[in-house]
């Protein structure tokens, strides 16, 4: 066991504070990672405030982890000391069920996916996330960060990157396709960059035109305000694919009206409240309303290689650990361009 400095929420809705946690001894197939950077994902805030249901406290959030391997277990074959690596939303699964074997470990039906934090590991101990200085992870849940990507801008790719890359790939974003991204936040800005790099014609649908200049710089071809009812008239029947990245409840029926016949609206946001939908907006035009949750380990590696190949990192605001609580408030008021990343040396 190693004692490690961390930032934790001691209870639901309580401010995060500095503490120490224990990391397990490095096992046969484990790597010890010196965490350098950890992104702040909106879901960290949902969970630290119990917005998604009962949670485990104290909680050390953080599932956008980038660091350097500092020790490996005797059975580790893929990683060596000094390697640049990342850890995303999961640190374990059964490895044997149909989903695990097909690279969709996030939907493990055996032991279930073990979340990087706010979960219980196979050893019966709670898992603690990336707002800390070190983490011990089974090598099967560790990915390689290519040399061309700086660790600070790579960290958010481990959740925001894969969450948008996976559905964009799955639903065929590419040349000749018109793709809209709803919301230009942490997820949305990655969606724009990745959809653009995949060769799609990209439109941002944002509440206002406040971030229009940024959106166009990030790779969007068009930018519309959804607060303007004319947007929904003008863009009716336009898109092959719409990716919704917002966690506020939306009028999905209105957005389905923007799809071409046979188009798909994929939701990756996780609102705390249910939404309602008139199903006529689906059956008229054979439309699909789909969901997507992060991606498997192999696909996460593919995404990192793709991002490195296209020079894509997240747009970040680097903060010290003492600023985490303030950063949470700013995320909630959409005042971040576009991801806060904690320099874990400051913990
Ligand atoms: Zn996340
Ligand atoms: Zn499994």
XYZ file of C-alpha atoms and ligand atoms in Angstrom:
349
model
C 0.000 0.000 0.000
C 1.108 3.520 -0.774
C -0.281 6.661 0.811
C -1.075 9.252 -1.849
C -2.205 12.876 -1.677
C -5.610 13.475 -3.259
C -8.570 15.846 -3.420
C -11.823 14.333 -2.213
C -15.446 15.256 -1.628
C -16.022 14.128 1.994
C -19.812 13.981 1.492
C -22.432 14.759 -1.151
C -22.403 18.435 -2.137
C -19.524 19.213 0.275
C -16.576 21.128 -1.186
C -13.591 19.020 -2.200
C -10.609 19.151 0.145
C -7.073 17.833 0.294
C -6.685 14.426 1.928
C -4.701 11.210 1.583
C -5.802 7.832 0.223
C -4.237 4.373 0.065
C -3.345 2.797 -3.258
C -2.958 -0.986 -3.403
C 0.466 -2.592 -3.793
C 1.429 -3.121 -7.440
C 0.136 -6.599 -8.359
C 1.241 -9.086 -11.015
C -0.536 -7.279 -13.899
C -0.653 -3.755 -12.447
C 1.089 -0.563 -13.430
C 1.743 2.297 -11.029
C 1.152 5.626 -12.744
C 2.469 8.978 -11.562
C -0.510 11.129 -12.489
C 0.515 14.404 -14.120
C -2.846 15.795 -15.217
C -6.508 15.071 -14.522
C -9.408 16.623 -16.436
C -12.596 17.818 -14.757
C -15.577 16.150 -16.430
C -19.140 17.329 -15.857
C -19.929 13.825 -14.597
C -17.424 14.344 -11.748
C -19.741 17.072 -10.520
C -22.930 15.013 -11.010
C -21.417 12.212 -8.937
C -19.768 14.327 -6.231
C -23.185 15.934 -5.698
C -25.111 12.656 -5.930
C -27.035 13.914 -8.950
C -27.080 10.397 -10.439
C -28.068 8.595 -7.259
C -26.363 7.294 -4.156
C -22.584 7.626 -4.275
C -19.580 6.464 -2.250
C -17.833 8.982 0.032
C -15.208 10.171 0.495
C -15.013 10.461 -3.293
C -11.884 11.246 -5.290
C -13.278 12.070 -8.746
C -11.346 12.101 -12.007
C -11.522 9.780 -15.005
C -9.448 11.766 -17.461
C -6.003 10.751 -16.307
C -2.646 11.274 -18.024
C 0.683 10.349 -16.487
C 3.901 8.351 -16.573
C 4.399 4.714 -15.610
C 6.690 4.525 -12.571
C 6.499 0.819 -11.699
C 5.171 -2.346 -13.340
C 4.185 -5.725 -11.925
C 6.160 -8.839 -12.972
C 3.397 -10.017 -15.351
C 3.030 -6.718 -17.231
C 3.821 -7.085 -20.934
C 2.541 -3.927 -22.633
C 4.034 -1.141 -20.549
C 7.406 -0.168 -19.098
C 8.631 2.433 -16.614
C 8.675 5.845 -18.306
C 5.797 5.175 -20.718
C 3.264 7.979 -21.284
C -0.150 6.579 -20.475
C -3.781 7.374 -19.826
C -6.660 5.952 -17.814
C -10.274 6.746 -18.607
C -13.609 5.875 -17.059
C -12.944 2.252 -16.099
C -10.237 0.311 -14.303
C -11.582 -3.246 -14.464
C -14.209 -5.598 -15.916
C -14.587 -9.387 -16.127
C -12.611 -9.743 -19.373
C -14.621 -12.827 -20.348
C -18.216 -11.883 -21.175
C -19.407 -11.225 -24.728
C -19.077 -7.464 -24.325
C -15.593 -7.626 -22.827
C -14.436 -9.997 -25.571
C -15.827 -7.701 -28.275
C -14.092 -4.609 -26.909
C -17.082 -3.086 -25.161
C -15.813 -3.477 -21.625
C -17.914 -0.507 -20.512
C -20.950 -2.793 -20.827
C -19.434 -5.807 -19.046
C -22.189 -8.219 -18.058
C -19.912 -10.430 -15.933
C -18.566 -8.577 -12.914
C -19.708 -5.261 -14.408
C -17.430 -2.416 -15.394
C -15.520 -1.035 -12.426
C -15.551 2.749 -12.580
C -12.302 4.620 -12.029
C -13.953 6.193 -8.987
C -17.262 5.966 -7.108
C -17.174 2.185 -7.543
C -15.991 -0.886 -5.664
C -13.072 -2.847 -7.116
C -12.730 -6.622 -7.231
C -10.724 -6.386 -3.989
C -13.819 -4.979 -2.257
C -12.191 -1.580 -1.787
C -13.629 1.678 -3.159
C -11.934 3.046 -6.268
C -10.472 6.539 -6.241
C -9.953 8.626 -9.351
C -7.482 11.001 -10.909
C -7.551 13.986 -8.560
C -4.555 12.369 -6.884
C -0.835 11.889 -7.400
C -0.658 8.173 -8.186
C -2.957 5.359 -9.289
C -2.529 1.578 -9.606
C -4.363 0.035 -12.579
C -4.434 -3.367 -14.281
C -2.536 -2.906 -17.548
C -5.557 -4.038 -19.602
C -7.291 -0.761 -18.682
C -4.314 1.488 -19.454
C -3.809 3.141 -22.840
C -0.755 4.659 -24.465
C -0.583 8.401 -25.110
C 1.326 8.895 -28.389
C 4.461 11.063 -28.251
C 2.920 13.777 -30.423
C 0.278 14.593 -27.798
C 1.093 16.671 -24.712
C -0.155 15.010 -21.549
C -2.163 18.040 -20.407
C -4.280 18.302 -23.566
C -4.462 14.518 -23.853
C -6.065 14.002 -20.422
C -9.591 15.122 -21.463
C -9.490 12.783 -24.446
C -9.844 9.847 -22.022
C -13.502 10.748 -21.465
C -14.553 13.719 -23.624
C -12.542 12.431 -26.587
C -13.756 8.838 -26.595
C -17.334 9.806 -25.700
C -17.600 11.795 -28.933
C -15.241 9.758 -31.154
C -17.067 6.464 -30.620
C -20.550 7.577 -31.798
C -19.156 9.741 -34.615
C -17.286 6.700 -35.970
C -20.165 4.298 -35.326
C -22.733 6.479 -37.104
C -20.497 7.178 -40.069
C -19.375 10.812 -39.680
C -17.091 11.438 -42.639
C -16.770 13.028 -46.065
C -20.123 13.937 -47.623
C -21.935 13.762 -44.276
C -23.585 16.690 -42.542
C -23.042 16.425 -38.812
C -24.420 18.711 -36.125
C -23.047 18.922 -32.609
C -25.415 20.203 -29.913
C -23.558 22.157 -27.261
C -20.043 23.576 -27.369
C -18.750 22.549 -23.960
C -16.142 20.006 -22.906
C -17.709 17.201 -24.946
C -19.014 19.359 -27.770
C -15.716 21.009 -28.577
C -14.109 17.571 -28.923
C -17.031 16.442 -31.079
C -16.456 19.395 -33.421
C -12.719 18.753 -33.698
C -13.120 15.026 -34.289
C -16.045 15.299 -36.736
C -14.062 17.879 -38.716
C -10.963 15.644 -38.728
C -13.134 12.736 -39.928
C -14.032 14.893 -42.955
C -17.665 15.733 -42.151
C -19.348 19.103 -42.726
C -19.854 20.283 -39.157
C -22.515 22.558 -37.685
C -22.629 23.683 -34.069
C -26.063 24.097 -32.502
C -25.545 26.197 -29.386
C -27.939 28.164 -27.216
C -26.445 31.466 -28.324
C -23.839 32.749 -30.766
C -21.547 33.670 -27.840
C -18.899 31.077 -28.780
C -19.366 31.269 -32.560
C -15.843 32.507 -33.283
C -14.355 29.662 -31.215
C -16.586 27.080 -32.848
C -15.483 28.056 -36.335
C -11.828 28.029 -35.230
C -12.249 24.536 -33.755
C -13.372 23.231 -37.149
C -17.097 23.939 -37.473
C -18.326 25.063 -40.898
C -21.561 26.610 -39.575
C -22.861 27.860 -36.241
C -26.483 28.431 -35.218
C -28.243 29.647 -32.082
C -30.953 27.275 -30.852
C -32.573 30.111 -28.884
C -33.640 31.486 -32.299
C -36.767 29.621 -33.528
C -35.772 30.424 -37.134
C -32.834 27.996 -36.739
C -35.267 25.081 -36.564
C -37.105 26.230 -39.710
C -33.970 26.931 -41.690
C -32.216 23.661 -40.826
C -35.216 21.318 -41.014
C -34.281 18.026 -42.723
C -30.593 18.973 -43.030
C -28.417 16.544 -41.070
C -27.313 12.934 -41.479
C -26.216 12.811 -37.854
C -26.732 14.932 -34.767
C -24.621 14.414 -31.666
C -26.134 15.828 -28.477
C -23.507 16.532 -25.842
C -25.544 18.539 -23.357
C -26.747 17.294 -20.004
C -29.694 19.686 -19.781
C -33.019 18.146 -20.830
C -33.667 18.995 -24.497
C -36.728 19.090 -26.733
C -35.532 16.039 -28.684
C -38.574 16.202 -30.947
C -37.476 19.589 -32.268
C -33.963 18.295 -32.957
C -35.243 15.148 -34.686
C -36.925 17.526 -37.122
C -33.474 18.659 -38.243
C -32.542 15.169 -39.472
C -32.748 13.960 -43.056
C -34.857 10.875 -43.722
C -33.086 7.954 -42.075
C -30.883 10.238 -39.976
C -29.757 9.570 -36.427
C -29.645 11.671 -33.294
C -27.167 10.239 -30.800
C -27.270 11.384 -27.224
C -24.201 11.219 -24.988
C -25.410 13.697 -22.357
C -26.752 12.405 -19.067
C -29.480 14.690 -17.712
C -30.507 14.044 -14.126
C -34.213 14.140 -15.074
C -36.149 12.033 -17.624
C -37.199 13.661 -20.905
C -40.410 13.127 -22.835
C -40.747 12.621 -26.569
C -43.623 12.513 -29.032
C -42.778 9.390 -31.057
C -44.269 10.851 -34.232
C -40.992 12.754 -34.520
C -39.230 9.380 -34.920
C -41.584 7.445 -37.179
C -41.931 10.277 -39.684
C -38.710 9.824 -41.668
C -37.492 6.506 -40.197
C -35.295 8.306 -37.727
C -33.102 6.863 -35.023
C -32.666 8.186 -31.511
C -29.616 6.455 -30.049
C -27.319 6.583 -27.072
C -23.621 6.047 -26.617
C -21.460 5.710 -23.527
C -17.683 6.257 -23.711
C -15.963 3.448 -25.684
C -13.981 0.265 -25.106
C -10.278 0.115 -24.339
C -9.129 -0.748 -27.882
C -11.312 1.995 -29.317
C -9.925 4.463 -26.772
C -6.422 3.627 -28.008
C -7.614 4.036 -31.614
C -9.052 7.460 -30.694
C -5.774 8.587 -29.086
C -3.811 7.488 -32.163
C -6.330 9.287 -34.414
C -6.097 12.480 -32.338
C -2.285 12.378 -32.329
C -2.301 11.819 -36.107
C -4.514 14.869 -36.618
C -2.852 17.075 -34.004
C -5.992 17.112 -31.882
C -5.900 17.813 -28.157
C -8.511 19.362 -25.899
C -8.661 23.131 -25.390
C -7.838 23.417 -21.731
C -7.564 25.786 -18.806
C -4.885 24.420 -16.484
C -5.644 24.914 -12.784
C -4.118 24.140 -9.421
C -5.876 21.736 -7.067
C -6.928 24.597 -4.775
C -9.116 25.892 -7.608
C -11.181 22.710 -8.084
C -14.261 23.932 -6.205
C -14.277 27.210 -8.102
C -13.828 25.271 -11.355
C -16.911 23.147 -10.524
C -19.001 26.299 -10.168
C -17.657 27.603 -13.461
C -18.451 24.317 -15.255
C -22.019 24.528 -13.936
C -22.369 28.049 -15.329
C -20.795 27.024 -18.676
C -17.851 29.317 -17.986
C -15.003 27.159 -19.266
C -13.219 27.036 -22.603
C -13.314 24.094 -22.815
C -11.976 21.758 -20.171
C -10.411 22.385 -16.787
C -7.347 20.243 -16.239
C -5.765 19.885 -12.811
C -1.978 20.005 -12.588
C -1.708 17.209 -10.028
C 1.715 18.425 -8.849
C -0.282 21.074 -6.949
C -2.226 18.567 -4.819
Zn -16.372 11.987 -18.064
Zn -17.204 -8.607 -18.945
